[in-house]
JSON list of C-alpha atoms in Angstrom, two decimals:
[
{"chain": "K", "resi": 1, "resn": "UNK", "atom": "CA", "xyz": [122.80, 95.98, 101.99]},
{"chain": "K", "resi": 2, "resn": "UNK", "atom": "CA", "xyz": [121.37, 93.96, 104.65]},
{"chain": "K", "resi": 3, "resn": "UNK", "atom": "CA", "xyz": [117.63, 91.60, 104.49]},
{"chain": "K", "resi": 4, "resn": "UNK", "atom": "CA", "xyz": [116.34, 94.24, 107.47]},
{"chain": "K", "resi": 5, "resn": "UNK", "atom": "CA", "xyz": [117.28, 96.92, 105.19]},
{"chain": "K", "resi": 6, "resn": "UNK", "atom": "CA", "xyz": [115.59, 95.40, 101.93]},
{"chain": "K", "resi": 7, "resn": "UNK", "atom": "CA", "xyz": [112.77, 98.32, 102.50]},
{"chain": "K", "resi": 8, "resn": "UNK", "atom": "CA", "xyz": [114.67, 101.01, 101.80]},
{"chain": "K", "resi": 9, "resn": "UNK", "atom": "CA", "xyz": [115.05, 100.08, 98.15]},
{"chain": "K", "resi": 10, "resn": "UNK", "atom": "CA", "xyz": [111.73, 99.37, 97.93]},
{"chain": "K", "resi": 11, "resn": "UNK", "atom": "CA", "xyz": [110.96, 102.67, 99.04]},
{"chain": "K", "resi": 12, "resn": "UNK", "atom": "CA", "xyz": [112.95, 104.26, 96.70]},
{"chain": "K", "resi": 13, "resn": "UNK", "atom": "CA", "xyz": [111.72, 102.53, 93.60]},
{"chain": "K", "resi": 14, "resn": "UNK", "atom": "CA", "xyz": [108.18, 103.41, 95.11]},
{"chain": "K", "resi": 15, "resn": "UNK", "atom": "CA", "xyz": [109.50, 106.74, 94.93]},
{"chain": "K", "resi": 16, "resn": "UNK", "atom": "CA", "xyz": [110.75, 106.30, 91.58]},
{"chain": "K", "resi": 17, "resn": "UNK", "atom": "CA", "xyz": [107.14, 104.73, 90.31]},
{"chain": "K", "resi": 18, "resn": "UNK", "atom": "CA", "xyz": [105.12, 107.10, 91.73]},
{"chain": "K", "resi": 19, "resn": "UNK", "atom": "CA", "xyz": [107.42, 110.35, 90.78]},
{"chain": "K", "resi": 20, "resn": "UNK", "atom": "CA", "xyz": [107.40, 108.65, 87.10]},
{"chain": "K", "resi": 21, "resn": "UNK", "atom": "CA", "xyz": [103.16, 108.44, 87.20]},
{"chain": "K", "resi": 22, "resn": "UNK", "atom": "CA", "xyz": [102.95, 111.85, 88.77]},
{"chain": "K", "resi": 23, "resn": "UNK", "atom": "CA", "xyz": [104.71, 113.33, 85.75]},
{"chain": "K", "resi": 24, "resn": "UNK", "atom": "CA", "xyz": [103.12, 111.14, 83.02]},
{"chain": "K", "resi": 25, "resn": "UNK", "atom": "CA", "xyz": [99.74, 112.64, 84.92]},
{"chain": "K", "resi": 26, "resn": "UNK", "atom": "CA", "xyz": [101.14, 116.63, 84.74]},
{"chain": "K", "resi": 27, "resn": "UNK", "atom": "CA", "xyz": [101.93, 115.65, 81.02]},
{"chain": "K", "resi": 28, "resn": "UNK", "atom": "CA", "xyz": [98.92, 114.54, 79.76]},
{"chain": "K", "resi": 29, "resn": "UNK", "atom": "CA", "xyz": [97.18, 117.09, 81.74]},
{"chain": "K", "resi": 30, "resn": "UNK", "atom": "CA", "xyz": [98.52, 119.42, 79.85]},
{"chain": "K", "resi": 31, "resn": "UNK", "atom": "CA", "xyz": [98.59, 118.20, 76.60]},
{"chain": "K", "resi": 32, "resn": "UNK", "atom": "CA", "xyz": [94.53, 117.97, 77.26]},
{"chain": "K", "resi": 33, "resn": "UNK", "atom": "CA", "xyz": [94.04, 114.76, 79.02]},
{"chain": "K", "resi": 34, "resn": "UNK", "atom": "CA", "xyz": [90.46, 115.27, 80.90]},
{"chain": "K", "resi": 35, "resn": "UNK", "atom": "CA", "xyz": [90.74, 114.30, 84.93]},
{"chain": "K", "resi": 36, "resn": "UNK", "atom": "CA", "xyz": [88.13, 111.67, 84.97]},
{"chain": "K", "resi": 37, "resn": "UNK", "atom": "CA", "xyz": [88.95, 109.62, 81.45]},
{"chain": "K", "resi": 38, "resn": "UNK", "atom": "CA", "xyz": [92.84, 109.97, 82.26]},
{"chain": "K", "resi": 39, "resn": "UNK", "atom": "CA", "xyz": [91.72, 108.69, 85.69]},
{"chain": "K", "resi": 40, "resn": "UNK", "atom": "CA", "xyz": [89.57, 105.27, 84.37]},
{"chain": "K", "resi": 41, "resn": "UNK", "atom": "CA", "xyz": [92.66, 104.71, 81.52]},
{"chain": "K", "resi": 42, "resn": "UNK", "atom": "CA", "xyz": [95.38, 104.56, 84.94]},
{"chain": "K", "resi": 43, "resn": "UNK", "atom": "CA", "xyz": [93.27, 102.56, 87.18]},
{"chain": "K", "resi": 44, "resn": "UNK", "atom": "CA", "xyz": [92.53, 100.27, 84.34]},
{"chain": "K", "resi": 45, "resn": "UNK", "atom": "CA", "xyz": [96.30, 99.62, 84.01]},
{"chain": "K", "resi": 46, "resn": "UNK", "atom": "CA", "xyz": [96.90, 99.40, 87.66]},
{"chain": "K", "resi": 47, "resn": "UNK", "atom": "CA", "xyz": [93.86, 96.83, 87.82]},
{"chain": "K", "resi": 48, "resn": "UNK", "atom": "CA", "xyz": [95.63, 95.27, 85.11]},
{"chain": "K", "resi": 49, "resn": "UNK", "atom": "CA", "xyz": [98.78, 94.62, 86.97]},
{"chain": "K", "resi": 50, "resn": "UNK", "atom": "CA", "xyz": [97.01, 93.70, 90.08]},
{"chain": "K", "resi": 51, "resn": "UNK", "atom": "CA", "xyz": [95.11, 90.79, 87.52]},
{"chain": "K", "resi": 52, "resn": "UNK", "atom": "CA", "xyz": [98.08, 89.26, 86.34]},
{"chain": "K", "resi": 53, "resn": "UNK", "atom": "CA", "xyz": [99.86, 89.21, 90.07]},
{"chain": "K", "resi": 54, "resn": "UNK", "atom": "CA", "xyz": [96.83, 87.67, 91.55]},
{"chain": "K", "resi": 55, "resn": "UNK", "atom": "CA", "xyz": [96.88, 85.27, 88.63]},
{"chain": "K", "resi": 56, "resn": "UNK", "atom": "CA", "xyz": [100.60, 84.82, 88.60]},
{"chain": "K", "resi": 57, "resn": "UNK", "atom": "CA", "xyz": [100.29, 83.94, 92.38]},
{"chain": "K", "resi": 58, "resn": "UNK", "atom": "CA", "xyz": [97.30, 81.61, 92.05]},
{"chain": "K", "resi": 59, "resn": "UNK", "atom": "CA", "xyz": [99.18, 79.90, 89.05]},
{"chain": "K", "resi": 60, "resn": "UNK", "atom": "CA", "xyz": [102.09, 79.20, 91.39]},
{"chain": "K", "resi": 61, "resn": "UNK", "atom": "CA", "xyz": [99.81, 77.86, 94.39]},
{"chain": "K", "resi": 62, "resn": "UNK", "atom": "CA", "xyz": [100.58, 80.79, 96.85]},
{"chain": "K", "resi": 63, "resn": "UNK", "atom": "CA", "xyz": [97.19, 81.59, 97.58]},
{"chain": "K", "resi": 64, "resn": "UNK", "atom": "CA", "xyz": [96.51, 77.77, 98.36]},
{"chain": "K", "resi": 65, "resn": "UNK", "atom": "CA", "xyz": [97.32, 77.54, 102.65]},
{"chain": "K", "resi": 66, "resn": "UNK", "atom": "CA", "xyz": [98.30, 74.41, 102.16]},
{"chain": "K", "resi": 67, "resn": "UNK", "atom": "CA", "xyz": [101.00, 74.93, 99.95]},
{"chain": "K", "resi": 68, "resn": "UNK", "atom": "CA", "xyz": [101.73, 78.89, 101.40]},
{"chain": "K", "resi": 69, "resn": "UNK", "atom": "CA", "xyz": [101.89, 78.19, 105.54]},
{"chain": "K", "resi": 70, "resn": "UNK", "atom": "CA", "xyz": [101.75, 81.94, 105.76]},
{"chain": "K", "resi": 71, "resn": "UNK", "atom": "CA", "xyz": [98.36, 82.09, 104.67]},
{"chain": "K", "resi": 72, "resn": "UNK", "atom": "CA", "xyz": [96.80, 79.50, 107.38]},
{"chain": "K", "resi": 73, "resn": "UNK", "atom": "CA", "xyz": [96.35, 82.19, 109.78]},
{"chain": "K", "resi": 74, "resn": "UNK", "atom": "CA", "xyz": [94.76, 84.98, 107.73]},
{"chain": "K", "resi": 75, "resn": "UNK", "atom": "CA", "xyz": [91.45, 86.03, 108.37]},
{"chain": "K", "resi": 76, "resn": "UNK", "atom": "CA", "xyz": [89.82, 86.27, 105.49]},
{"chain": "K", "resi": 77, "resn": "UNK", "atom": "CA", "xyz": [88.03, 90.24, 106.30]},
{"chain": "K", "resi": 78, "resn": "UNK", "atom": "CA", "xyz": [91.96, 91.07, 105.75]},
{"chain": "K", "resi": 79, "resn": "UNK", "atom": "CA", "xyz": [91.34, 90.23, 102.15]},
{"chain": "K", "resi": 80, "resn": "UNK", "atom": "CA", "xyz": [88.49, 92.81, 102.37]},
{"chain": "K", "resi": 81, "resn": "UNK", "atom": "CA", "xyz": [90.38, 94.83, 104.07]},
{"chain": "K", "resi": 82, "resn": "UNK", "atom": "CA", "xyz": [92.87, 95.30, 101.21]},
{"chain": "K", "resi": 83, "resn": "UNK", "atom": "CA", "xyz": [89.72, 95.39, 98.91]},
{"chain": "K", "resi": 84, "resn": "UNK", "atom": "CA", "xyz": [88.77, 98.59, 100.55]},
{"chain": "K", "resi": 85, "resn": "UNK", "atom": "CA", "xyz": [92.72, 99.77, 100.57]},
{"chain": "K", "resi": 86, "resn": "UNK", "atom": "CA", "xyz": [92.13, 99.40, 96.77]},
{"chain": "K", "resi": 87, "resn": "UNK", "atom": "CA", "xyz": [89.43, 102.15, 96.67]},
{"chain": "K", "resi": 88, "resn": "UNK", "atom": "CA", "xyz": [90.56, 104.05, 98.87]},
{"chain": "K", "resi": 89, "resn": "UNK", "atom": "CA", "xyz": [94.23, 104.32, 96.43]},
{"chain": "K", "resi": 90, "resn": "UNK", "atom": "CA", "xyz": [91.96, 104.35, 93.48]},
{"chain": "K", "resi": 91, "resn": "UNK", "atom": "CA", "xyz": [90.23, 107.29, 94.38]},
{"chain": "K", "resi": 92, "resn": "UNK", "atom": "CA", "xyz": [93.45, 108.88, 96.19]},
{"chain": "K", "resi": 93, "resn": "UNK", "atom": "CA", "xyz": [94.77, 108.37, 92.43]},
{"chain": "K", "resi": 94, "resn": "UNK", "atom": "CA", "xyz": [91.54, 110.39, 90.84]},
{"chain": "K", "resi": 95, "resn": "UNK", "atom": "CA", "xyz": [92.32, 113.04, 93.68]},
{"chain": "K", "resi": 96, "resn": "UNK", "atom": "CA", "xyz": [95.84, 113.52, 92.82]},
{"chain": "K", "resi": 97, "resn": "UNK", "atom": "CA", "xyz": [95.32, 113.80, 89.15]},
{"chain": "K", "resi": 98, "resn": "UNK", "atom": "CA", "xyz": [92.78, 116.39, 89.11]},
{"chain": "K", "resi": 99, "resn": "UNK", "atom": "CA", "xyz": [95.16, 118.41, 91.62]},
{"chain": "K", "resi": 100, "resn": "UNK", "atom": "CA", "xyz": [97.81, 117.76, 88.88]},
{"chain": "K", "resi": 101, "resn": "UNK", "atom": "CA", "xyz": [95.64, 118.41, 86.52]},
{"chain": "K", "resi": 102, "resn": "UNK", "atom": "CA", "xyz": [94.76, 122.36, 87.90]},
{"chain": "K", "resi": 103, "resn": "UNK", "atom": "CA", "xyz": [97.87, 123.21, 89.66]},
{"chain": "K", "resi": 104, "resn": "UNK", "atom": "CA", "xyz": [101.42, 122.72, 89.84]},
{"chain": "K", "resi": 105, "resn": "UNK", "atom": "CA", "xyz": [102.68, 120.10, 89.53]},
{"chain": "K", "resi": 106, "resn": "UNK", "atom": "CA", "xyz": [105.07, 120.17, 92.39]},
{"chain": "K", "resi": 107, "resn": "UNK", "atom": "CA", "xyz": [103.40, 121.22, 95.42]},
{"chain": "K", "resi": 108, "resn": "UNK", "atom": "CA", "xyz": [100.20, 119.52, 94.52]},
{"chain": "K", "resi": 109, "resn": "UNK", "atom": "CA", "xyz": [102.13, 116.13, 94.60]},
{"chain": "K", "resi": 110, "resn": "UNK", "atom": "CA", "xyz": [104.20, 116.63, 97.80]},
{"chain": "K", "resi": 111, "resn": "UNK", "atom": "CA", "xyz": [100.83, 117.52, 99.77]},
{"chain": "K", "resi": 112, "resn": "UNK", "atom": "CA", "xyz": [99.71, 114.23, 98.42]},
{"chain": "K", "resi": 113, "resn": "UNK", "atom": "CA", "xyz": [102.34, 112.40, 99.05]},
{"chain": "K", "resi": 114, "resn": "UNK", "atom": "CA", "xyz": [102.66, 113.65, 102.39]},
{"chain": "K", "resi": 115, "resn": "UNK", "atom": "CA", "xyz": [100.87, 110.62, 103.69]},
{"chain": "K", "resi": 116, "resn": "UNK", "atom": "CA", "xyz": [103.56, 109.57, 105.66]},
{"chain": "K", "resi": 117, "resn": "UNK", "atom": "CA", "xyz": [103.13, 112.01, 107.70]},
{"chain": "K", "resi": 118, "resn": "UNK", "atom": "CA", "xyz": [99.42, 110.42, 108.45]},
{"chain": "K", "resi": 119, "resn": "UNK", "atom": "CA", "xyz": [100.44, 106.57, 108.08]},
{"chain": "K", "resi": 120, "resn": "UNK", "atom": "CA", "xyz": [103.19, 107.44, 111.19]},
{"chain": "K", "resi": 121, "resn": "UNK", "atom": "CA", "xyz": [100.43, 109.21, 113.24]},
{"chain": "K", "resi": 122, "resn": "UNK", "atom": "CA", "xyz": [97.84, 106.83, 112.88]},
{"chain": "K", "resi": 123, "resn": "UNK", "atom": "CA", "xyz": [100.40, 104.11, 113.24]},
{"chain": "K", "resi": 124, "resn": "UNK", "atom": "CA", "xyz": [101.00, 105.52, 116.71]},
{"chain": "K", "resi": 125, "resn": "UNK", "atom": "CA", "xyz": [97.57, 106.14, 117.15]},
{"chain": "K", "resi": 126, "resn": "UNK", "atom": "CA", "xyz": [95.46, 103.11, 116.72]},
{"chain": "K", "resi": 127, "resn": "UNK", "atom": "CA", "xyz": [99.44, 100.32, 116.51]},
{"chain": "K", "resi": 128, "resn": "UNK", "atom": "CA", "xyz": [100.85, 101.54, 119.52]},
{"chain": "K", "resi": 129, "resn": "UNK", "atom": "CA", "xyz": [104.11, 102.58, 117.37]},
{"chain": "K", "resi": 130, "resn": "UNK", "atom": "CA", "xyz": [106.53, 104.84, 119.18]},
{"chain": "K", "resi": 131, "resn": "UNK", "atom": "CA", "xyz": [107.70, 107.86, 117.17]},
{"chain": "K", "resi": 132, "resn": "UNK", "atom": "CA", "xyz": [111.23, 108.98, 118.22]},
{"chain": "K", "resi": 133, "resn": "UNK", "atom": "CA", "xyz": [112.49, 112.33, 119.31]},
{"chain": "K", "resi": 134, "resn": "UNK", "atom": "CA", "xyz": [114.38, 112.62, 115.53]},
{"chain": "K", "resi": 135, "resn": "UNK", "atom": "CA", "xyz": [111.27, 111.37, 113.66]},
{"chain": "K", "resi": 136, "resn": "UNK", "atom": "CA", "xyz": [109.21, 113.87, 115.22]},
{"chain": "K", "resi": 137, "resn": "UNK", "atom": "CA", "xyz": [111.46, 116.82, 114.29]},
{"chain": "K", "resi": 138, "resn": "UNK", "atom": "CA", "xyz": [111.58, 114.91, 111.16]},
{"chain": "K", "resi": 139, "resn": "UNK", "atom": "CA", "xyz": [107.66, 114.82, 110.55]},
{"chain": "K", "resi": 140, "resn": "UNK", "atom": "CA", "xyz": [107.83, 118.59, 111.66]},
{"chain": "K", "resi": 141, "resn": "UNK", "atom": "CA", "xyz": [110.86, 119.33, 108.94]},
{"chain": "K", "resi": 142, "resn": "UNK", "atom": "CA", "xyz": [108.45, 117.84, 106.33]},
{"chain": "K", "resi": 143, "resn": "UNK", "atom": "CA", "xyz": [105.58, 119.68, 107.23]},
{"chain": "K", "resi": 144, "resn": "UNK", "atom": "CA", "xyz": [107.61, 122.73, 107.10]},
{"chain": "K", "resi": 145, "resn": "UNK", "atom": "CA", "xyz": [108.86, 122.02, 103.72]},
{"chain": "K", "resi": 146, "resn": "UNK", "atom": "CA", "xyz": [105.91, 121.30, 102.26]},
{"chain": "K", "resi": 147, "resn": "UNK", "atom": "CA", "xyz": [104.39, 124.18, 103.51]},
{"chain": "K", "resi": 148, "resn": "UNK", "atom": "CA", "xyz": [107.08, 126.41, 102.01]},
{"chain": "K", "resi": 149, "resn": "UNK", "atom": "CA", "xyz": [106.99, 124.94, 99.16]},
{"chain": "K", "resi": 150, "resn": "UNK", "atom": "CA", "xyz": [103.27, 124.80, 98.16]},
{"chain": "K", "resi": 151, "resn": "UNK", "atom": "CA", "xyz": [103.25, 128.93, 98.84]},
{"chain": "K", "resi": 152, "resn": "UNK", "atom": "CA", "xyz": [103.36, 131.19, 96.10]},
{"chain": "K", "resi": 153, "resn": "UNK", "atom": "CA", "xyz": [106.24, 132.55, 95.53]},
{"chain": "K", "resi": 154, "resn": "UNK", "atom": "CA", "xyz": [108.15, 135.70, 97.55]},
{"chain": "K", "resi": 155, "resn": "UNK", "atom": "CA", "xyz": [108.49, 139.09, 95.81]}
]
């Protein structure tokens, strides 16, 4: 796979990891794990991965702009912005945990993970990213699929 297409592998990895996470959330809910307590443990696990990754980066000098020139031009406010994104992620995981615990797992995660529509829309609106006709059609189909998937069964 060409270097420019390696993002597809990471996207598929995300698909797999989020899918497993959401199944585990549903399984734990069915077995009696309360939403708040389950989310707290979930976030502790995610936080542990974050701490380990930060320690690995610190120990290899990745946060030192003298040793990692990529960081030389990074504005300090972007680090705060990443922390805000982490708070949004934590809140989103809590909301998803509650949705999966109280509803059907498939529709709940389909709605929750349809955030690609929001991301593409915000990238277009705020960053000037272009959306092709095929991407717009795909977004329309995706929206329709989520609506049909979330409806109560017919008949």
